mmCIF file of C-alpha atoms in Angstrom:
data_model
loop_
_atom_site.group_PDB
_atom_site.id
_atom_site.type_symbol
_atom_site.label_atom_id
_atom_site.label_comp_id
_atom_site.label_asym_id
_atom_site.label_seq_id
_atom_site.Cartn_x
_atom_site.Cartn_y
_atom_site.Cartn_z
ATOM 1 C CA MET A 1 0.000 0.000 0.000
ATOM 2 C CA LYS A 2 1.516 3.307 -1.043
ATOM 3 C CA LYS A 3 0.860 6.426 0.955
ATOM 4 C CA ASN A 4 -2.261 8.165 -0.303
ATOM 5 C CA LYS A 5 -1.391 11.841 -0.726
ATOM 6 C CA ASN A 6 -5.077 12.765 -0.474
ATOM 7 C CA TYR A 7 -5.500 10.975 2.859
ATOM 8 C CA VAL A 8 -5.763 13.286 5.860
ATOM 9 C CA ASP A 9 -3.985 11.786 8.856
ATOM 10 C CA LEU A 10 -6.505 11.717 11.697
ATOM 11 C CA LYS A 11 -3.681 12.313 14.189
ATOM 12 C CA ASP A 12 -3.411 15.804 12.718
ATOM 13 C CA GLN A 13 -7.077 16.482 13.444
ATOM 14 C CA PRO A 14 -8.246 17.774 16.854
ATOM 15 C CA VAL A 15 -10.565 15.665 18.970
ATOM 16 C CA PRO A 16 -14.068 17.170 18.593
ATOM 17 C CA GLU A 17 -15.197 19.165 21.611
ATOM 18 C CA GLY A 18 -16.983 17.026 24.185
ATOM 19 C CA GLN A 19 -15.617 13.778 22.764
ATOM 20 C CA HIS A 20 -12.711 11.508 23.642
ATOM 21 C CA LEU A 21 -9.722 10.176 21.740
ATOM 22 C CA LEU A 22 -11.358 6.724 21.642
ATOM 23 C CA GLU A 23 -14.975 5.914 22.460
ATOM 24 C CA VAL A 24 -16.258 2.352 22.572
ATOM 25 C CA ASP A 25 -20.038 2.447 22.860
ATOM 26 C CA ASP A 26 -22.014 -0.721 23.696
ATOM 27 C CA LEU A 27 -19.930 -2.789 21.259
ATOM 28 C CA LYS A 28 -21.239 -6.255 20.395
ATOM 29 C CA MET A 29 -19.251 -8.708 18.255
ATOM 30 C CA TYR A 30 -20.779 -12.157 17.708
ATOM 31 C CA PHE A 31 -19.455 -15.121 15.753
ATOM 32 C CA HIS A 32 -22.005 -17.131 13.792
ATOM 33 C CA THR A 33 -20.893 -20.754 13.590
ATOM 34 C CA GLU A 34 -22.501 -24.069 12.634
ATOM 35 C CA ASP A 35 -22.863 -24.897 16.317
ATOM 36 C CA GLY A 36 -24.468 -21.607 17.279
ATOM 37 C CA VAL A 37 -23.816 -17.937 18.013
ATOM 38 C CA VAL A 38 -20.743 -17.079 20.086
ATOM 39 C CA ARG A 39 -21.319 -13.808 21.951
ATOM 40 C CA ALA A 40 -17.630 -12.954 22.211
ATOM 41 C CA VAL A 41 -18.150 -9.256 22.994
ATOM 42 C CA ASP A 42 -21.521 -8.318 24.428
ATOM 43 C CA GLY A 43 -21.957 -4.672 25.374
ATOM 44 C CA VAL A 44 -18.491 -3.195 26.004
ATOM 45 C CA SER A 45 -18.275 0.560 26.660
ATOM 46 C CA TYR A 46 -15.415 2.827 27.705
ATOM 47 C CA THR A 47 -13.583 6.035 26.778
ATOM 48 C CA LEU A 48 -9.878 6.790 26.502
ATOM 49 C CA ASP A 49 -7.879 10.025 26.243
ATOM 50 C CA ARG A 50 -4.262 10.778 25.393
ATOM 51 C CA GLY A 51 -1.828 9.875 28.161
ATOM 52 C CA GLU A 52 -4.304 7.504 29.825
ATOM 53 C CA THR A 53 -3.828 3.785 30.403
ATOM 54 C CA LEU A 54 -6.803 1.434 30.465
ATOM 55 C CA GLY A 55 -6.329 -2.045 31.895
ATOM 56 C CA VAL A 56 -8.658 -4.724 30.489
ATOM 57 C CA VAL A 57 -8.635 -7.722 32.807
ATOM 58 C CA GLY A 58 -10.294 -11.128 32.803
ATOM 59 C CA GLU A 59 -9.755 -14.847 32.319
ATOM 60 C CA SER A 60 -9.049 -16.375 28.927
ATOM 61 C CA GLY A 61 -12.165 -16.297 26.768
ATOM 62 C CA SER A 62 -13.634 -13.193 28.420
ATOM 63 C CA GLY A 63 -13.566 -11.165 25.178
ATOM 64 C CA LYS A 64 -10.536 -8.959 25.860
ATOM 65 C CA SER A 65 -8.606 -9.729 22.677
ATOM 66 C CA VAL A 66 -11.694 -9.849 20.453
ATOM 67 C CA THR A 67 -12.596 -6.326 21.591
ATOM 68 C CA ALA A 68 -9.112 -5.127 20.611
ATOM 69 C CA MET A 69 -9.183 -6.984 17.281
ATOM 70 C CA THR A 70 -12.567 -5.415 16.501
ATOM 71 C CA ILE A 71 -11.141 -1.933 17.144
ATOM 72 C CA MET A 72 -8.257 -2.748 14.791
ATOM 73 C CA GLY A 73 -10.623 -4.109 12.119
ATOM 74 C CA LEU A 74 -8.917 -7.502 12.158
ATOM 75 C CA ILE A 75 -11.974 -9.735 12.633
ATOM 76 C CA SER A 76 -13.001 -11.752 9.578
ATOM 77 C CA MET A 77 -16.647 -11.106 8.687
ATOM 78 C CA PRO A 78 -18.138 -13.671 8.383
ATOM 79 C CA PRO A 79 -18.005 -15.536 10.735
ATOM 80 C CA GLY A 80 -17.767 -12.377 12.860
ATOM 81 C CA LYS A 81 -20.592 -9.861 12.801
ATOM 82 C CA ILE A 82 -20.986 -6.569 14.648
ATOM 83 C CA GLU A 83 -24.420 -6.837 16.228
ATOM 84 C CA GLY A 84 -24.478 -3.385 17.754
ATOM 85 C CA GLY A 85 -22.592 -0.432 19.142
ATOM 86 C CA ASP A 86 -19.862 1.756 17.716
ATOM 87 C CA VAL A 87 -16.144 2.547 18.007
ATOM 88 C CA ARG A 88 -15.148 6.182 17.422
ATOM 89 C CA TYR A 89 -11.599 7.437 17.010
ATOM 90 C CA ARG A 90 -11.275 11.237 17.169
ATOM 91 C CA GLY A 91 -15.013 11.462 16.579
ATOM 92 C CA ARG A 92 -15.055 9.216 13.481
ATOM 93 C CA SER A 93 -16.648 5.774 13.473
ATOM 94 C CA ILE A 94 -14.023 3.116 12.806
ATOM 95 C CA LEU A 95 -16.721 0.587 12.024
ATOM 96 C CA GLU A 96 -17.931 2.696 9.093
ATOM 97 C CA MET A 97 -14.472 3.151 7.560
ATOM 98 C CA THR A 98 -13.437 1.448 4.331
ATOM 99 C CA GLU A 99 -10.628 -1.116 4.326
ATOM 100 C CA GLU A 100 -8.342 1.444 2.677
ATOM 101 C CA GLU A 101 -9.035 3.932 5.462
ATOM 102 C CA MET A 102 -8.386 1.241 8.091
ATOM 103 C CA GLN A 103 -5.041 0.448 6.475
ATOM 104 C CA HIS A 104 -4.021 4.017 7.211
ATOM 105 C CA ILE A 105 -5.284 3.730 10.797
ATOM 106 C CA ARG A 106 -3.542 0.438 11.657
ATOM 107 C CA GLY A 107 0.012 0.918 12.811
ATOM 108 C CA ASN A 108 -0.112 4.663 12.219
ATOM 109 C CA ASP A 109 -2.886 5.940 14.494
ATOM 110 C CA ILE A 110 -3.658 2.769 16.465
ATOM 111 C CA ALA A 111 -0.973 0.102 16.886
ATOM 112 C CA MET A 112 -1.110 -3.290 18.565
ATOM 113 C CA ILE A 113 1.402 -5.537 20.313
ATOM 114 C CA PHE A 114 0.192 -9.108 19.874
ATOM 115 C CA GLN A 115 0.364 -11.897 22.448
ATOM 116 C CA ASP A 116 3.056 -14.115 20.923
ATOM 117 C CA PRO A 117 5.930 -12.235 19.270
ATOM 118 C CA MET A 118 7.369 -15.418 17.752
ATOM 119 C CA THR A 119 4.239 -16.033 15.680
ATOM 120 C CA SER A 120 3.657 -12.322 15.031
ATOM 121 C CA LEU A 121 7.126 -11.784 13.566
ATOM 122 C CA ASN A 122 7.797 -13.218 10.110
ATOM 123 C CA PRO A 123 10.644 -15.766 10.468
ATOM 124 C CA VAL A 124 12.012 -15.219 6.924
ATOM 125 C CA TYR A 125 12.442 -11.431 7.106
ATOM 126 C CA LYS A 126 15.138 -9.562 8.979
ATOM 127 C CA ILE A 127 14.132 -7.578 12.038
ATOM 128 C CA GLY A 128 15.064 -4.251 10.454
ATOM 129 C CA LYS A 129 12.748 -4.785 7.515
ATOM 130 C CA GLN A 130 9.824 -5.696 9.773
ATOM 131 C CA VAL A 131 10.326 -2.768 12.142
ATOM 132 C CA GLY A 132 10.665 -0.333 9.237
ATOM 133 C CA GLU A 133 7.724 -1.626 7.206
ATOM 134 C CA GLY A 134 5.192 0.705 8.830
ATOM 135 C CA LEU A 135 7.433 3.699 8.205
ATOM 136 C CA ARG A 136 7.607 2.894 4.505
ATOM 137 C CA LEU A 137 3.843 2.345 4.273
ATOM 138 C CA HIS A 138 2.623 5.294 6.337
ATOM 139 C CA ARG A 139 5.451 7.826 6.201
ATOM 140 C CA GLY A 140 6.874 7.201 2.738
ATOM 141 C CA TYR A 141 10.380 6.419 4.048
ATOM 142 C CA SER A 142 12.929 4.984 1.633
ATOM 143 C CA LYS A 143 14.443 1.574 2.367
ATOM 144 C CA GLN A 144 17.595 3.178 3.752
ATOM 145 C CA GLU A 145 15.671 5.721 5.863
ATOM 146 C CA ALA A 146 13.438 2.994 7.293
ATOM 147 C CA LEU A 147 16.443 0.826 8.191
ATOM 148 C CA LYS A 148 18.157 3.738 9.919
ATOM 149 C CA ARG A 149 15.036 4.563 11.913
ATOM 150 C CA ALA A 150 14.550 0.862 12.756
ATOM 151 C CA THR A 151 18.059 0.822 14.219
ATOM 152 C CA GLU A 152 17.222 3.886 16.323
ATOM 153 C CA LEU A 153 14.018 2.241 17.541
ATOM 154 C CA LEU A 154 15.811 -0.957 18.559
ATOM 155 C CA ASP A 155 18.248 1.161 20.543
ATOM 156 C CA LEU A 156 15.322 3.070 22.065
ATOM 157 C CA VAL A 157 13.702 -0.127 23.389
ATOM 158 C CA GLY A 158 16.955 -1.319 24.915
ATOM 159 C CA ILE A 159 18.230 -3.901 22.445
ATOM 160 C CA PRO A 160 22.060 -4.028 22.574
ATOM 161 C CA GLU A 161 24.125 -3.624 19.395
ATOM 162 C CA PRO A 162 21.143 -2.427 17.325
ATOM 163 C CA GLU A 163 23.300 -1.868 14.208
ATOM 164 C CA LYS A 164 24.055 -5.591 14.221
ATOM 165 C CA ARG A 165 20.708 -6.939 15.471
ATOM 166 C CA VAL A 166 18.740 -5.021 12.847
ATOM 167 C CA ASN A 167 20.117 -7.464 10.252
ATOM 168 C CA GLU A 168 19.266 -10.608 12.231
ATOM 169 C CA TYR A 169 16.177 -12.837 12.162
ATOM 170 C CA PRO A 170 13.525 -13.374 14.879
ATOM 171 C CA HIS A 171 14.856 -16.811 15.901
ATOM 172 C CA GLN A 172 18.135 -15.165 16.893
ATOM 173 C CA PHE A 173 16.353 -13.110 19.590
ATOM 174 C CA SER A 174 15.243 -14.211 23.050
ATOM 175 C CA GLY A 175 11.597 -13.985 24.073
ATOM 176 C CA GLY A 176 12.120 -10.710 25.910
ATOM 177 C CA MET A 177 14.058 -9.219 23.006
ATOM 178 C CA ARG A 178 11.336 -10.264 20.529
ATOM 179 C CA GLN A 179 8.776 -8.533 22.717
ATOM 180 C CA ARG A 180 10.913 -5.393 22.637
ATOM 181 C CA VAL A 181 11.004 -5.654 18.834
ATOM 182 C CA MET A 182 7.190 -5.789 18.817
ATOM 183 C CA ILE A 183 7.085 -2.632 20.931
ATOM 184 C CA ALA A 184 9.531 -0.927 18.550
ATOM 185 C CA MET A 185 7.295 -1.879 15.594
ATOM 186 C CA ALA A 186 4.199 -0.589 17.358
ATOM 187 C CA LEU A 187 5.831 2.727 18.295
ATOM 188 C CA ALA A 188 7.514 3.333 14.923
ATOM 189 C CA CYS A 189 4.853 5.743 13.648
ATOM 190 C CA ASP A 190 4.132 7.385 17.034
ATOM 191 C CA PRO A 191 0.558 6.058 17.313
ATOM 192 C CA ASP A 192 -2.117 7.831 19.320
ATOM 193 C CA ILE A 193 -3.203 4.534 20.879
ATOM 194 C CA LEU A 194 -1.115 1.472 21.721
ATOM 195 C CA ILE A 195 -3.012 -1.767 22.361
ATOM 196 C CA ALA A 196 -0.859 -4.280 24.260
ATOM 197 C CA ASP A 197 -2.417 -7.755 24.219
ATOM 198 C CA GLU A 198 -0.816 -9.621 27.129
ATOM 199 C CA PRO A 199 2.686 -8.375 26.224
ATOM 200 C CA THR A 200 4.293 -9.992 29.263
ATOM 201 C CA THR A 201 2.805 -13.491 28.903
ATOM 202 C CA ALA A 202 5.422 -16.306 29.074
ATOM 203 C CA LEU A 203 8.142 -13.868 30.171
ATOM 204 C CA ASP A 204 9.931 -14.165 33.505
ATOM 205 C CA VAL A 205 9.158 -11.647 36.231
ATOM 206 C CA THR A 206 12.265 -9.538 35.656
ATOM 207 C CA ILE A 207 11.599 -9.189 31.922
ATOM 208 C CA GLN A 208 7.919 -8.447 32.634
ATOM 209 C CA ALA A 209 8.914 -5.514 34.825
ATOM 210 C CA GLN A 210 11.320 -4.232 32.172
ATOM 211 C CA ILE A 211 8.665 -4.405 29.423
ATOM 212 C CA ILE A 212 6.091 -2.555 31.552
ATOM 213 C CA GLU A 213 8.656 0.074 32.529
ATOM 214 C CA LEU A 214 9.593 0.520 28.876
ATOM 215 C CA MET A 215 5.956 1.055 27.866
ATOM 216 C CA GLN A 216 5.518 3.635 30.630
ATOM 217 C CA GLU A 217 8.663 5.483 29.536
ATOM 218 C CA MET A 218 7.447 5.556 25.929
ATOM 219 C CA GLN A 219 4.064 6.865 27.079
ATOM 220 C CA GLU A 220 5.650 9.654 29.127
ATOM 221 C CA LYS A 221 7.742 10.652 26.129
ATOM 222 C CA ASN A 222 5.066 10.429 23.409
ATOM 223 C CA GLY A 223 1.838 11.014 25.361
ATOM 224 C CA ASN A 224 0.053 8.105 23.694
ATOM 225 C CA ALA A 225 -2.842 6.233 25.276
ATOM 226 C CA ILE A 226 -2.393 2.561 26.197
ATOM 227 C CA ILE A 227 -4.892 -0.285 26.391
ATOM 228 C CA MET A 228 -3.241 -3.032 28.457
ATOM 229 C CA ILE A 229 -4.934 -6.433 28.079
ATOM 230 C CA THR A 230 -4.069 -9.035 30.702
ATOM 231 C CA HIS A 231 -5.501 -11.830 32.825
ATOM 232 C CA ASP A 232 -3.487 -10.641 35.827
ATOM 233 C CA LEU A 233 -4.665 -7.664 37.864
ATOM 234 C CA GLY A 234 -1.187 -7.411 39.339
ATOM 235 C CA VAL A 235 0.252 -6.422 35.941
ATOM 236 C CA VAL A 236 -1.889 -3.282 35.701
ATOM 237 C CA ALA A 237 -1.815 -2.390 39.404
ATOM 238 C CA ASP A 238 0.799 0.325 39.057
ATOM 239 C CA MET A 239 0.324 1.471 35.460
ATOM 240 C CA ALA A 240 -3.421 1.687 34.755
ATOM 241 C CA ASP A 241 -5.499 4.822 35.303
ATOM 242 C CA LYS A 242 -8.753 2.929 34.671
ATOM 243 C CA ILE A 243 -9.564 -0.782 34.744
ATOM 244 C CA MET A 244 -12.346 -2.725 33.028
ATOM 245 C CA VAL A 245 -13.001 -6.229 34.339
ATOM 246 C CA MET A 246 -14.539 -8.560 31.741
ATOM 247 C CA TYR A 247 -16.252 -11.902 32.171
ATOM 248 C CA ALA A 248 -17.913 -14.047 29.475
ATOM 249 C CA GLY A 249 -17.794 -11.247 26.914
ATOM 250 C CA ARG A 250 -19.308 -8.632 29.219
ATOM 251 C CA PRO A 251 -17.815 -5.868 31.371
ATOM 252 C CA VAL A 252 -18.765 -6.663 34.973
ATOM 253 C CA GLU A 253 -16.934 -3.776 36.644
ATOM 254 C CA PHE A 254 -15.271 -0.549 35.552
ATOM 255 C CA GLY A 255 -13.556 2.204 37.502
ATOM 256 C CA THR A 256 -10.302 3.908 38.335
ATOM 257 C CA ALA A 257 -7.434 1.697 39.462
ATOM 258 C CA ASP A 258 -7.969 2.798 43.065
ATOM 259 C CA GLU A 259 -11.700 2.014 42.860
ATOM 260 C CA ILE A 260 -11.075 -1.454 41.462
ATOM 261 C CA PHE A 261 -8.388 -2.363 43.984
ATOM 262 C CA TYR A 262 -9.688 -0.607 47.077
ATOM 263 C CA GLU A 263 -13.447 -0.284 46.549
ATOM 264 C CA SER A 264 -14.314 -3.190 44.234
ATOM 265 C CA ARG A 265 -17.987 -4.136 44.159
ATOM 266 C CA HIS A 266 -18.228 -7.312 42.061
ATOM 267 C CA PRO A 267 -17.513 -10.852 43.336
ATOM 268 C CA TYR A 268 -15.579 -11.702 40.171
ATOM 269 C CA THR A 269 -13.243 -8.764 40.767
ATOM 270 C CA TRP A 270 -12.847 -9.948 44.356
ATOM 271 C CA GLY A 271 -11.855 -13.359 43.043
ATOM 272 C CA LEU A 272 -9.208 -11.874 40.776
ATOM 273 C CA ILE A 273 -7.815 -9.755 43.619
ATOM 274 C CA ARG A 274 -7.653 -12.771 45.942
ATOM 275 C CA SER A 275 -5.705 -14.616 43.238
ATOM 276 C CA ILE A 276 -2.849 -12.091 43.328
ATOM 277 C CA PRO A 277 0.122 -13.382 45.359
ATOM 278 C CA GLU A 278 0.633 -10.958 48.220
ATOM 279 C CA GLN A 279 3.701 -12.060 50.140
ATOM 280 C CA ALA A 280 3.820 -8.869 52.145
ATOM 281 C CA ILE A 281 0.461 -9.609 53.767
ATOM 282 C CA ASP A 282 0.913 -13.191 54.876
ATOM 283 C CA GLU A 283 3.509 -15.582 53.512
ATOM 284 C CA LYS A 284 1.589 -18.621 54.731
ATOM 285 C CA LYS A 285 -1.830 -17.528 53.501
ATOM 286 C CA PRO A 286 -2.909 -19.640 50.502
ATOM 287 C CA LEU A 287 -4.378 -18.110 47.358
ATOM 288 C CA THR A 288 -8.139 -18.355 47.011
ATOM 289 C CA PRO A 289 -9.049 -19.731 43.569
ATOM 290 C CA ILE A 290 -12.213 -18.959 41.631
ATOM 291 C CA HIS A 291 -13.884 -22.351 41.503
ATOM 292 C CA GLY A 292 -15.340 -23.731 38.293
ATOM 293 C CA ASN A 293 -14.784 -22.683 34.685
ATOM 294 C CA PRO A 294 -16.025 -19.800 32.539
ATOM 295 C CA PRO A 295 -19.267 -20.633 30.700
ATOM 296 C CA SER A 296 -19.606 -21.441 27.013
ATOM 297 C CA LEU A 297 -20.272 -18.220 25.111
ATOM 298 C CA MET A 298 -22.796 -20.129 23.013
ATOM 299 C CA ASN A 299 -24.757 -21.248 26.052
ATOM 300 C CA LEU A 300 -24.609 -18.541 28.680
ATOM 301 C CA PRO A 301 -26.404 -19.159 31.980
ATOM 302 C CA GLU A 302 -29.656 -17.393 32.733
ATOM 303 C CA GLY A 303 -29.370 -14.325 34.925
ATOM 304 C CA CYS A 304 -25.909 -13.233 36.015
ATOM 305 C CA VAL A 305 -23.242 -14.945 33.892
ATOM 306 C CA PHE A 306 -21.004 -15.325 36.956
ATOM 307 C CA SER A 307 -23.689 -16.827 39.215
ATOM 308 C CA PRO A 308 -22.656 -20.509 38.701
ATOM 309 C CA ARG A 309 -19.213 -19.698 40.176
ATOM 310 C CA CYS A 310 -20.191 -16.954 42.620
ATOM 311 C CA PRO A 311 -20.146 -17.954 46.328
ATOM 312 C CA TYR A 312 -22.687 -15.201 47.083
ATOM 313 C CA ALA A 313 -25.227 -16.011 44.341
ATOM 314 C CA THR A 314 -28.930 -16.052 45.203
ATOM 315 C CA ASP A 315 -32.012 -17.187 43.277
ATOM 316 C CA LYS A 316 -32.340 -13.626 41.980
ATOM 317 C CA CYS A 317 -28.808 -13.843 40.552
ATOM 318 C CA ARG A 318 -29.594 -17.112 38.785
ATOM 319 C CA LYS A 319 -32.805 -15.844 37.198
ATOM 320 C CA GLN A 320 -32.359 -12.127 36.502
ATOM 321 C CA ARG A 321 -29.558 -10.418 34.588
ATOM 322 C CA PRO A 322 -28.175 -7.585 36.745
ATOM 323 C CA GLU A 323 -28.127 -3.997 35.560
ATOM 324 C CA ARG A 324 -25.084 -1.827 36.103
ATOM 325 C CA VAL A 325 -25.029 0.037 39.415
ATOM 326 C CA VAL A 326 -23.171 3.309 38.773
ATOM 327 C CA THR A 327 -21.671 5.600 41.427
ATOM 328 C CA GLU A 328 -21.269 9.373 41.096
ATOM 329 C CA SER A 329 -17.661 8.934 39.952
ATOM 330 C CA GLY A 330 -18.694 6.622 37.088
ATOM 331 C CA HIS A 331 -17.511 3.460 38.839
ATOM 332 C CA TYR A 332 -19.983 0.738 37.896
ATOM 333 C CA SER A 333 -20.576 -2.908 38.727
ATOM 334 C CA ALA A 334 -22.997 -5.376 37.113
ATOM 335 C CA CYS A 335 -24.137 -7.014 40.341
ATOM 336 C CA HIS A 336 -27.568 -6.991 42.007
ATOM 337 C CA TYR A 337 -26.005 -6.310 45.401
ATOM 338 C CA SER A 338 -23.141 -3.930 44.611
ATOM 339 C CA GLY A 339 -25.053 -1.084 46.267
ATOM 340 C CA ASP A 340 -25.660 -3.035 49.495
ATOM 341 C CA PRO A 341 -23.226 -1.991 52.289
ATOM 342 C CA GLU A 342 -23.668 -5.336 54.051
ATOM 343 C CA PHE A 343 -22.825 -7.248 50.878
ATOM 344 C CA LEU A 344 -19.731 -5.118 50.288
ATOM 345 C CA LYS A 345 -18.312 -6.309 53.622
ATOM 346 C CA ASN A 346 -17.444 -9.511 51.734
ATOM 347 C CA ALA A 347 -14.805 -7.586 49.745
ATOM 348 C CA PRO A 348 -11.315 -9.094 50.053
ATOM 349 C CA GLU A 349 -9.371 -8.153 53.144
ATOM 350 C CA THR A 350 -6.324 -7.567 50.936
ATOM 351 C CA SER A 351 -8.053 -4.545 49.358
ATOM 352 C CA ARG A 352 -8.679 -2.906 52.694
ATOM 353 C CA THR A 353 -5.172 -3.752 53.906
ATOM 354 C CA ARG A 354 -3.655 -2.215 50.787
ATOM 355 C CA LYS A 355 -5.770 0.894 51.176
ATOM 356 C CA ASP A 356 -4.700 1.349 54.796
ATOM 357 C CA SER A 357 -1.081 0.689 53.836
ATOM 358 C CA LYS A 358 -1.274 3.230 51.045
ATOM 359 C CA LYS A 359 -2.731 5.856 53.354
ATOM 360 C CA GLY A 360 -0.023 5.145 55.903
ATOM 361 C CA GLY A 361 2.656 5.511 53.255
ATOM 362 C CA GLU A 362 1.292 8.853 52.143
ATOM 363 C CA ALA A 363 0.982 10.261 55.647
#
């Protein structure tokens, strides 16, 4: 794809007054298969502005990645079909854009780091060519200019000897280095929004911390927004401004990071918090698992989708789908009892301990 001289880069356009950089409004993406309809994303809503980080958390199969792939226009239709809602970038509906327009958006305005860098990188092309590809497509760089910039980007993300490594192949890089290459590719065109789909999966703890720190440094420098997708609340604890908790294709809780960790209102969120190792609290205290398995998205339970696994479920939960209970700050929870003070006493002790610890540290 050659750069279209008549195309107006949306990054050069101001965000319309009263709107946000990215607005996801009641998005529904279903897959129609021979066995039935898979409700992979069923009513996701959130907003994002420049410099903000949104954490999207939930178990595998909760719809996190499908939501991101829908925003990027990477879902094959059919079998996928958008059953409702909208996604707006700088006031323009992404879902109404042509494929040519989306080609200009991908990698330039909105970039994505995929889960597995080994399968995302092409094994037969050198790293420099892959990192510089977006620059040639979107910025009109020559081959030499793109290679030079690719070398600079590898140096920027902390890869040693970038002049040498730019001419090597993916199999010659470690897992952590490949993930850094993916970040360099995503940041090449200075995107407004960076979607990171479990970028620290399968990496050791030290490398995880380095990758997260690198993303934060890049955000401070460029001011881009980040959507961090993970199954681990601990990963987004220190970097997310807002957190959306998803279960079975639906958002069950949404709020600021402090609200989710210290004032969570949904039993599923409590389960995720209790699953975080917290050595500082009690070394001998075992983790509390969430019993059972997520439901089939083709055969969701009646009422609350979490009720079969929820230790607090009542007959009302099993029969009636809960509406979102929203606080004045915008913090919401899809639970029948999230407004009941007595029910909220069941919140994990770790949340209250962390809150008290935080207050003590700030005093």
